[in-house]
């Protein structure tokens, strides 16, 4: 029997009408705003009415540093959600929405894989419910209002050299990274340098994902710094009176999307901020809504635990008052081998020594998670090529770290393959062992916060930052932004800022290249290394092979 | 009693669930893809299954040359649709979708007005069902693939100075009209001049509105000319292999949107191409679907009859094989007065002489419509300030032109106010008098087609075009594009190319500034005068006042 591809499995899914999925969470159908028969938004009125209900239990799925071998974080999130339902818990999963643009570059963007997927996969990779388009519109309305303000006399005295607010497009388009705009004469404005980022990198995206309701959304949008005057004083979006219209544009997008897993369990798929210059988690409002409606909520964070889990715990949970009760760290035997120095092409044969050599990367993530007061369990996402000896090596190692590693076969078997993990997660949650606390207090100076993350999480010796950057941080502290958390932007492939240093390196420095204030989202972005906010397409883009075949099915999407 | 605003009336609408509206047209609810509870797309499978059914009767609503006094073309379209239903006909209306960008510039974009509106008005002015966002994405994917192709070696030998395909955004943003892109060094490509149009000006929009199914859509998208080589040979979208992915992006948008009038009658709102550089009509697929499902279909065309009706009849009907059986020309007493030389500020007092003086504008439109073989009736869209003598003056004049002018009060009274018009339309249709034929045959040379429109419709003496333009037209004829219809782009305010020449001028010339080939949409655009394809925002954009009020209602949108 030929192995089915992810998209074949997704297409063959026996989907229930979305109203039936909503009913599992006691959402009446009049409060589900349908998008087709298999997607819906949960109405904000209904969400408001749940405010006084107790929260379910929050479980975070994170991973070791990613390798080309793939870890399967989303797949494990979905599998664990299905498994919790199988063992009788009312569980929902919360993941991010896919970005449209990149899916025309490289193949991909599936929501999970194998028998642990969220459907409808094709729509989720295309326009879905239009949230990202709304974010693009709101972002670019603000951009247009800036240049329009300058055009009509510039009463606010915007320094056109210091406009920090760019434009966005949900597309991989390197030609737009750096442009000169307003060319062509008097009627088109004052020429200036400008540029585009991809929509997921927009501060509006981060804001939508952190806002708790429309009022909070509007306040945050108004607090966005769009430019500076010659005297360096900031100009806010509210100075341009853009916040009201941006909120109106985003109101529908603020309502979380409900879809389903292959096993017909509820999944919230909402928001998708970049995991480097933003915090890389699904929306607060989706997570909070899920917690009101389900007993267990399984969610994930972008990249490896050094970036994703740290930001989830230090930004999202801190700001939204969420308290996770268990953390699942996903690892694979293959990725352990790669961390142990094996090339991707040599992953086939058994290599217990390499597995052992790679395990310290996993070990450090286990240690790190403990620093937030939340118990961790390791999920070994099983591949058919894994040998018993290799799996045992990981399990033995994890035991020495005071944790447990559980083999999960959700990719092959769906929820049934993750039952052992689900039982362990329930055991941890019910033990009441979790005592979540962020890594650093709000009142710590900004630079000390950066040092804390670098030393405690990256295990670096020092943070390198020139005087200009330190002064900038101090200026922000004086301006009242000192209480903000830090959003680190560095490579996802290593604990260090060098993507090639695998394993669990020590003795390294963290050089800070640039700091940015996301005053609306509410964090300080600390950029260590090259960060690309507008990707390009590859030499043969996936778009060239995406099309409808004669059967009317979409080809090439995944 | 205070007069209710359009938005207050729209909000108070007693909407039926969209499934009940679909049921009126015998659309089973599984073939309605809902967007919320009051909007839906009609599935392409269902549309395909209707192919062999007979067509209902098609009625076009057009107007005199627009004046600042307003004519109420959409309002009359909606009122007539409701009235036809009132007198026992199964009728549907077909109008265009509103563009998002402009609604942040000036107030407006309502679908009808008073008691003749289509709802939900707010969603229709915001993202609606996402069609325009899909068009933006598809257009910009092609743009990105062009620069990406150049970046990776430019095998097709695109002359970077001759890239005709721009980018689009659904926003009024003059700063993007003219830019230089790909700045910033090797990694960002080869710097070149570029620019953005507003989404409704995209050829993709025109294509979506003319395509009959997904196959036809893909073929047309592939036929778009995106650039030229140094030897002037064209490069097509299909050469870049962009057509398949663009089709996938547009598949959902191709399905027509069903909403309802205030009187709960079905309305298809689908597509919205510019009425100057494109043909300005709602989609062929929506009109054809409505014709299969309703006995009467009332639709409208952009601007006045000299542009809108001419393009509807010479482009849309010719290409889609549609045969309208009656044309309604909307006029108002106020607009007649303005055509008669009265300033907007002096429209209040009775002025029968001015009405009489303005009537020849209306008269010429009546004459013109007859040239297409379709009987015309005039709808006087009634305003409370109209006097009996003024109305009688219009009616008497119209009688001398061999037609009838019927007073319509749908703005105040809904469908009941347009019953007389509806009865007249039915009488015309049932008489079988219509013998639609386009103004010129396919095989006529392109320049002669332009002359035919200028002389027959604009009543001009001549067309002025320099040798370069005439040569260009001949080159296109040699390349096999000679059979295409002409899409005239000129001012909507006059039969001439001078917006200030009201009434029914003669003796003028039509100077052609530029010609463009829309090879995918399938027409040759002839530009006479300044045509703006990317609007700007005014000094105080409407966006500044758009916001949610404390009652959670959107303020400032209309």
PDB file of C-alpha atoms in Angstrom, chain A residues 19 29-37 39 100 104 123 126-128 130 133-138 140-145 147-149 151-152 167-189 196 214-215 218 240-252 532 536-550 554-555 557, chain B residues 19 29-37 39 100 104 123 126-128 130 133-138 140-145 147-149 151-152 167-189 196 214-215 218 240-252 532 536-550 554-555 557:
ATOM      1  CA  UNK A  19     -21.455  23.779  14.103  1.00  0.00           C
ATOM      2  CA  UNK A  29     -24.428  28.074  16.292  1.00  0.00           C
ATOM      3  CA  UNK A  30     -25.673  31.674  16.243  1.00  0.00           C
ATOM      4  CA  UNK A  31     -22.340  32.616  17.838  1.00  0.00           C
ATOM      5  CA  UNK A  32     -20.339  30.801  15.200  1.00  0.00           C
ATOM      6  CA  UNK A  33     -19.805  32.988  12.158  1.00  0.00           C
ATOM      7  CA  UNK A  34     -19.312  30.391   9.447  1.00  0.00           C
ATOM      8  CA  UNK A  35     -16.787  30.658   6.612  1.00  0.00           C
ATOM      9  CA  UNK A  36     -17.914  27.849   4.389  1.00  0.00           C
ATOM     10  CA  UNK A  37     -19.078  24.674   6.111  1.00  0.00           C
ATOM     11  CA  UNK A  39     -14.513  27.054   9.342  1.00  0.00           C
ATOM     12  CA  UNK A 100       0.107  33.021   2.394  1.00  0.00           C
ATOM     13  CA  UNK A 104       4.374  30.159  -3.089  1.00  0.00           C
ATOM     14  CA  UNK A 123      -7.982  26.855   2.830  1.00  0.00           C
ATOM     15  CA  UNK A 126      -4.603  30.093   1.240  1.00  0.00           C
ATOM     16  CA  UNK A 127      -6.818  32.974   2.373  1.00  0.00           C
ATOM     17  CA  UNK A 128      -8.423  31.066   5.295  1.00  0.00           C
ATOM     18  CA  UNK A 130      -8.999  36.648   5.704  1.00  0.00           C
ATOM     19  CA  UNK A 133      -5.486  40.330   4.618  1.00  0.00           C
ATOM     20  CA  UNK A 134      -7.182  42.462   7.277  1.00  0.00           C
ATOM     21  CA  UNK A 135      -3.844  42.955   9.013  1.00  0.00           C
ATOM     22  CA  UNK A 136      -2.227  43.935   5.709  1.00  0.00           C
ATOM     23  CA  UNK A 137      -5.002  46.478   5.104  1.00  0.00           C
ATOM     24  CA  UNK A 138      -4.839  47.974   8.586  1.00  0.00           C
ATOM     25  CA  UNK A 140      -1.021  49.856   5.019  1.00  0.00           C
ATOM     26  CA  UNK A 141      -3.823  52.262   5.895  1.00  0.00           C
ATOM     27  CA  UNK A 142      -1.544  53.648   8.586  1.00  0.00           C
ATOM     28  CA  UNK A 143       1.320  53.834   6.067  1.00  0.00           C
ATOM     29  CA  UNK A 144      -0.856  55.722   3.590  1.00  0.00           C
ATOM     30  CA  UNK A 145      -2.018  58.115   6.315  1.00  0.00           C
ATOM     31  CA  UNK A 147       2.547  59.940   3.673  1.00  0.00           C
ATOM     32  CA  UNK A 148      -0.809  61.635   3.220  1.00  0.00           C
ATOM     33  CA  UNK A 149      -0.173  63.710   6.335  1.00  0.00           C
ATOM     34  CA  UNK A 151       1.677  65.558   1.612  1.00  0.00           C
ATOM     35  CA  UNK A 152      -0.989  67.866   3.041  1.00  0.00           C
ATOM     36  CA  UNK A 167       4.408  48.866   4.446  1.00  0.00           C
ATOM     37  CA  UNK A 168       3.557  45.150   4.340  1.00  0.00           C
ATOM     38  CA  UNK A 169       2.482  42.529   1.849  1.00  0.00           C
ATOM     39  CA  UNK A 170       1.712  38.854   2.416  1.00  0.00           C
ATOM     40  CA  UNK A 171       4.123  37.806  -0.308  1.00  0.00           C
ATOM     41  CA  UNK A 172       7.783  36.854  -0.657  1.00  0.00           C
ATOM     42  CA  UNK A 173       8.907  39.824  -2.719  1.00  0.00           C
ATOM     43  CA  UNK A 174      12.516  40.913  -2.284  1.00  0.00           C
ATOM     44  CA  UNK A 175      12.084  43.742  -4.801  1.00  0.00           C
ATOM     45  CA  UNK A 176      10.025  45.613  -2.204  1.00  0.00           C
ATOM     46  CA  UNK A 177      12.523  45.380   0.657  1.00  0.00           C
ATOM     47  CA  UNK A 178      13.966  48.769  -0.120  1.00  0.00           C
ATOM     48  CA  UNK A 179      12.319  51.325  -2.382  1.00  0.00           C
ATOM     49  CA  UNK A 180      12.072  55.039  -2.916  1.00  0.00           C
ATOM     50  CA  UNK A 181       8.455  56.154  -2.823  1.00  0.00           C
ATOM     51  CA  UNK A 182       6.509  59.283  -3.761  1.00  0.00           C
ATOM     52  CA  UNK A 183       8.430  59.798  -6.995  1.00  0.00           C
ATOM     53  CA  UNK A 184       6.971  61.466 -10.079  1.00  0.00           C
ATOM     54  CA  UNK A 185       6.448  65.041  -9.054  1.00  0.00           C
ATOM     55  CA  UNK A 186       4.356  67.331  -6.910  1.00  0.00           C
ATOM     56  CA  UNK A 187       1.121  65.324  -7.089  1.00  0.00           C
ATOM     57  CA  UNK A 188       2.771  62.216  -5.677  1.00  0.00           C
ATOM     58  CA  UNK A 189       4.321  63.682  -2.542  1.00  0.00           C
ATOM     59  CA  UNK A 196       7.917  46.502   2.690  1.00  0.00           C
ATOM     60  CA  UNK A 214     -11.271  45.616  20.774  1.00  0.00           C
ATOM     61  CA  UNK A 215     -10.637  48.390  23.296  1.00  0.00           C
ATOM     62  CA  UNK A 218      -7.399  50.181  19.656  1.00  0.00           C
ATOM     63  CA  UNK A 240      -2.592  60.536  12.866  1.00  0.00           C
ATOM     64  CA  UNK A 241      -6.042  59.410  14.068  1.00  0.00           C
ATOM     65  CA  UNK A 242      -5.490  56.064  12.397  1.00  0.00           C
ATOM     66  CA  UNK A 243      -6.282  53.847  15.372  1.00  0.00           C
ATOM     67  CA  UNK A 244     -10.081  53.921  15.041  1.00  0.00           C
ATOM     68  CA  UNK A 245     -10.190  52.916  11.395  1.00  0.00           C
ATOM     69  CA  UNK A 246      -7.488  50.279  11.901  1.00  0.00           C
ATOM     70  CA  UNK A 247      -9.595  48.776  14.694  1.00  0.00           C
ATOM     71  CA  UNK A 248     -12.657  48.710  12.447  1.00  0.00           C
ATOM     72  CA  UNK A 249     -10.599  46.931   9.771  1.00  0.00           C
ATOM     73  CA  UNK A 250      -9.423  44.352  12.319  1.00  0.00           C
ATOM     74  CA  UNK A 251     -12.649  43.710  14.212  1.00  0.00           C
ATOM     75  CA  UNK A 252     -13.570  40.584  12.288  1.00  0.00           C
ATOM     76  CA  UNK A 532      15.095  38.998   7.269  1.00  0.00           C
ATOM     77  CA  UNK A 536      12.429  36.275  -1.400  1.00  0.00           C
ATOM     78  CA  UNK A 537      11.242  33.495  -3.697  1.00  0.00           C
ATOM     79  CA  UNK A 538      13.636  30.668  -4.610  1.00  0.00           C
ATOM     80  CA  UNK A 539      14.931  30.142  -8.161  1.00  0.00           C
ATOM     81  CA  UNK A 540      12.099  27.714  -8.837  1.00  0.00           C
ATOM     82  CA  UNK A 541       9.189  28.932  -6.702  1.00  0.00           C
ATOM     83  CA  UNK A 542       6.524  26.463  -5.639  1.00  0.00           C
ATOM     84  CA  UNK A 543       4.061  28.785  -7.375  1.00  0.00           C
ATOM     85  CA  UNK A 544       5.254  27.412 -10.708  1.00  0.00           C
ATOM     86  CA  UNK A 545       3.775  24.006  -9.896  1.00  0.00           C
ATOM     87  CA  UNK A 546       0.671  25.047  -7.994  1.00  0.00           C
ATOM     88  CA  UNK A 547      -2.456  24.602 -10.113  1.00  0.00           C
ATOM     89  CA  UNK A 548      -5.763  22.825 -10.416  1.00  0.00           C
ATOM     90  CA  UNK A 549      -5.444  19.393 -11.988  1.00  0.00           C
ATOM     91  CA  UNK A 550      -8.111  17.903 -14.219  1.00  0.00           C
ATOM     92  CA  UNK A 554      -5.130  21.772  -6.060  1.00  0.00           C
ATOM     93  CA  UNK A 555      -1.705  20.420  -6.962  1.00  0.00           C
ATOM     94  CA  UNK A 557       0.365  23.263  -2.484  1.00  0.00           C
TER      95      UNK A 557
ATOM     96  CA  UNK B  19     -29.967  30.145   3.358  1.00  0.00           C
ATOM     97  CA  UNK B  29     -27.888  25.238   1.504  1.00  0.00           C
ATOM     98  CA  UNK B  30     -25.014  22.788   0.963  1.00  0.00           C
ATOM     99  CA  UNK B  31     -24.198  24.780  -2.179  1.00  0.00           C
ATOM    100  CA  UNK B  32     -24.137  28.067  -0.308  1.00  0.00           C
ATOM    101  CA  UNK B  33     -20.743  28.657   1.293  1.00  0.00           C
ATOM    102  CA  UNK B  34     -21.670  30.969   4.146  1.00  0.00           C
ATOM    103  CA  UNK B  35     -19.619  33.961   5.285  1.00  0.00           C
ATOM    104  CA  UNK B  36     -21.298  34.781   8.553  1.00  0.00           C
ATOM    105  CA  UNK B  37     -25.072  34.440   8.645  1.00  0.00           C
ATOM    106  CA  UNK B  39     -23.466  36.429   3.136  1.00  0.00           C
ATOM    107  CA  UNK B 100     -11.988  49.017   0.398  1.00  0.00           C
ATOM    108  CA  UNK B 104     -11.049  55.590   3.961  1.00  0.00           C
ATOM    109  CA  UNK B 123     -19.290  44.248   5.664  1.00  0.00           C
ATOM    110  CA  UNK B 126     -15.022  46.439   4.439  1.00  0.00           C
ATOM    111  CA  UNK B 127     -13.536  43.055   3.561  1.00  0.00           C
ATOM    112  CA  UNK B 128     -16.839  41.438   2.457  1.00  0.00           C
ATOM    113  CA  UNK B 130     -12.346  38.681   0.613  1.00  0.00           C
ATOM    114  CA  UNK B 133      -7.889  40.650  -1.253  1.00  0.00           C
ATOM    115  CA  UNK B 134      -7.613  37.510  -3.377  1.00  0.00           C
ATOM    116  CA  UNK B 135      -7.242  39.647  -6.491  1.00  0.00           C
ATOM    117  CA  UNK B 136      -4.550  41.726  -4.782  1.00  0.00           C
ATOM    118  CA  UNK B 137      -2.684  38.543  -3.838  1.00  0.00           C
ATOM    119  CA  UNK B 138      -2.918  36.992  -7.293  1.00  0.00           C
ATOM    120  CA  UNK B 140       1.155  40.708  -6.641  1.00  0.00           C
ATOM    121  CA  UNK B 141       2.226  37.077  -6.879  1.00  0.00           C
ATOM    122  CA  UNK B 142       2.708  37.657 -10.595  1.00  0.00           C
ATOM    123  CA  UNK B 143       4.635  40.873  -9.845  1.00  0.00           C
ATOM    124  CA  UNK B 144       6.907  39.061  -7.405  1.00  0.00           C
ATOM    125  CA  UNK B 145       7.489  36.257  -9.912  1.00  0.00           C
ATOM    126  CA  UNK B 147      11.270  40.355 -10.358  1.00  0.00           C
ATOM    127  CA  UNK B 148      12.205  36.943  -9.023  1.00  0.00           C
ATOM    128  CA  UNK B 149      12.728  35.700 -12.559  1.00  0.00           C
ATOM    129  CA  UNK B 151      16.860  38.088 -10.053  1.00  0.00           C
ATOM    130  CA  UNK B 152      17.642  34.451 -10.780  1.00  0.00           C
ATOM    131  CA  UNK B 167       1.740  45.982  -8.296  1.00  0.00           C
ATOM    132  CA  UNK B 168      -1.612  46.705  -6.643  1.00  0.00           C
ATOM    133  CA  UNK B 169      -2.983  47.583  -3.244  1.00  0.00           C
ATOM    134  CA  UNK B 170      -6.604  48.161  -2.203  1.00  0.00           C
ATOM    135  CA  UNK B 171      -5.745  51.517  -0.677  1.00  0.00           C
ATOM    136  CA  UNK B 172      -5.610  55.148  -1.743  1.00  0.00           C
ATOM    137  CA  UNK B 173      -1.867  55.659  -1.491  1.00  0.00           C
ATOM    138  CA  UNK B 174      -0.351  58.215  -3.824  1.00  0.00           C
ATOM    139  CA  UNK B 175       3.138  57.560  -2.425  1.00  0.00           C
ATOM    140  CA  UNK B 176       3.144  54.224  -4.260  1.00  0.00           C
ATOM    141  CA  UNK B 177       2.200  55.562  -7.694  1.00  0.00           C
ATOM    142  CA  UNK B 178       5.798  55.751  -8.778  1.00  0.00           C
ATOM    143  CA  UNK B 179       8.670  54.061  -6.976  1.00  0.00           C
ATOM    144  CA  UNK B 180      12.066  52.592  -7.593  1.00  0.00           C
ATOM    145  CA  UNK B 181      12.202  49.009  -6.398  1.00  0.00           C
ATOM    146  CA  UNK B 182      14.912  46.422  -5.753  1.00  0.00           C
ATOM    147  CA  UNK B 183      17.230  48.922  -4.085  1.00  0.00           C
ATOM    148  CA  UNK B 184      19.734  48.005  -1.386  1.00  0.00           C
ATOM    149  CA  UNK B 185      22.274  45.857  -3.150  1.00  0.00           C
ATOM    150  CA  UNK B 186      22.820  42.484  -4.737  1.00  0.00           C
ATOM    151  CA  UNK B 187      20.480  40.504  -2.490  1.00  0.00           C
ATOM    152  CA  UNK B 188      17.492  42.668  -3.417  1.00  0.00           C
ATOM    153  CA  UNK B 189      17.693  42.455  -7.184  1.00  0.00           C
ATOM    154  CA  UNK B 196       1.259  50.482  -7.655  1.00  0.00           C
ATOM    155  CA  UNK B 214     -11.850  28.400 -13.775  1.00  0.00           C
ATOM    156  CA  UNK B 215     -10.446  27.048 -17.049  1.00  0.00           C
ATOM    157  CA  UNK B 218      -6.550  30.353 -16.054  1.00  0.00           C
ATOM    158  CA  UNK B 240       6.517  32.736 -15.896  1.00  0.00           C
ATOM    159  CA  UNK B 241       4.260  29.785 -14.980  1.00  0.00           C
ATOM    160  CA  UNK B 242       2.230  32.077 -12.757  1.00  0.00           C
ATOM    161  CA  UNK B 243      -1.202  31.292 -14.177  1.00  0.00           C
ATOM    162  CA  UNK B 244      -1.826  28.091 -12.220  1.00  0.00           C
ATOM    163  CA  UNK B 245      -1.072  29.544  -8.802  1.00  0.00           C
ATOM    164  CA  UNK B 246      -2.997  32.730  -9.602  1.00  0.00           C
ATOM    165  CA  UNK B 247      -6.011  30.605 -10.495  1.00  0.00           C
ATOM    166  CA  UNK B 248      -5.729  28.699  -7.225  1.00  0.00           C
ATOM    167  CA  UNK B 249      -5.609  32.024  -5.356  1.00  0.00           C
ATOM    168  CA  UNK B 250      -8.721  33.210  -7.184  1.00  0.00           C
ATOM    169  CA  UNK B 251     -10.836  30.058  -7.096  1.00  0.00           C
ATOM    170  CA  UNK B 252     -12.876  31.083  -4.072  1.00  0.00           C
ATOM    171  CA  UNK B 532      -5.732  58.117 -12.323  1.00  0.00           C
ATOM    172  CA  UNK B 536      -4.775  59.647  -3.022  1.00  0.00           C
ATOM    173  CA  UNK B 537      -6.402  60.437   0.315  1.00  0.00           C
ATOM    174  CA  UNK B 538      -7.920  63.886   0.909  1.00  0.00           C
ATOM    175  CA  UNK B 539      -6.496  66.341   3.443  1.00  0.00           C
ATOM    176  CA  UNK B 540      -8.900  65.028   6.072  1.00  0.00           C
ATOM    177  CA  UNK B 541      -9.439  61.363   5.209  1.00  0.00           C
ATOM    178  CA  UNK B 542     -12.644  59.677   6.322  1.00  0.00           C
ATOM    179  CA  UNK B 543     -10.373  57.201   8.130  1.00  0.00           C
ATOM    180  CA  UNK B 544      -9.809  59.834  10.819  1.00  0.00           C
ATOM    181  CA  UNK B 545     -13.448  59.605  11.897  1.00  0.00           C
ATOM    182  CA  UNK B 546     -14.081  55.892  11.359  1.00  0.00           C
ATOM    183  CA  UNK B 547     -14.183  54.051  14.681  1.00  0.00           C
ATOM    184  CA  UNK B 548     -16.303  51.965  17.011  1.00  0.00           C
ATOM    185  CA  UNK B 549     -18.491  54.073  19.282  1.00  0.00           C
ATOM    186  CA  UNK B 550     -19.344  53.047  22.821  1.00  0.00           C
ATOM    187  CA  UNK B 554     -19.046  51.535  13.430  1.00  0.00           C
ATOM    188  CA  UNK B 555     -19.070  55.309  13.067  1.00  0.00           C
ATOM    189  CA  UNK B 557     -18.165  54.572   7.487  1.00  0.00           C
TER     190      UNK B 557
END
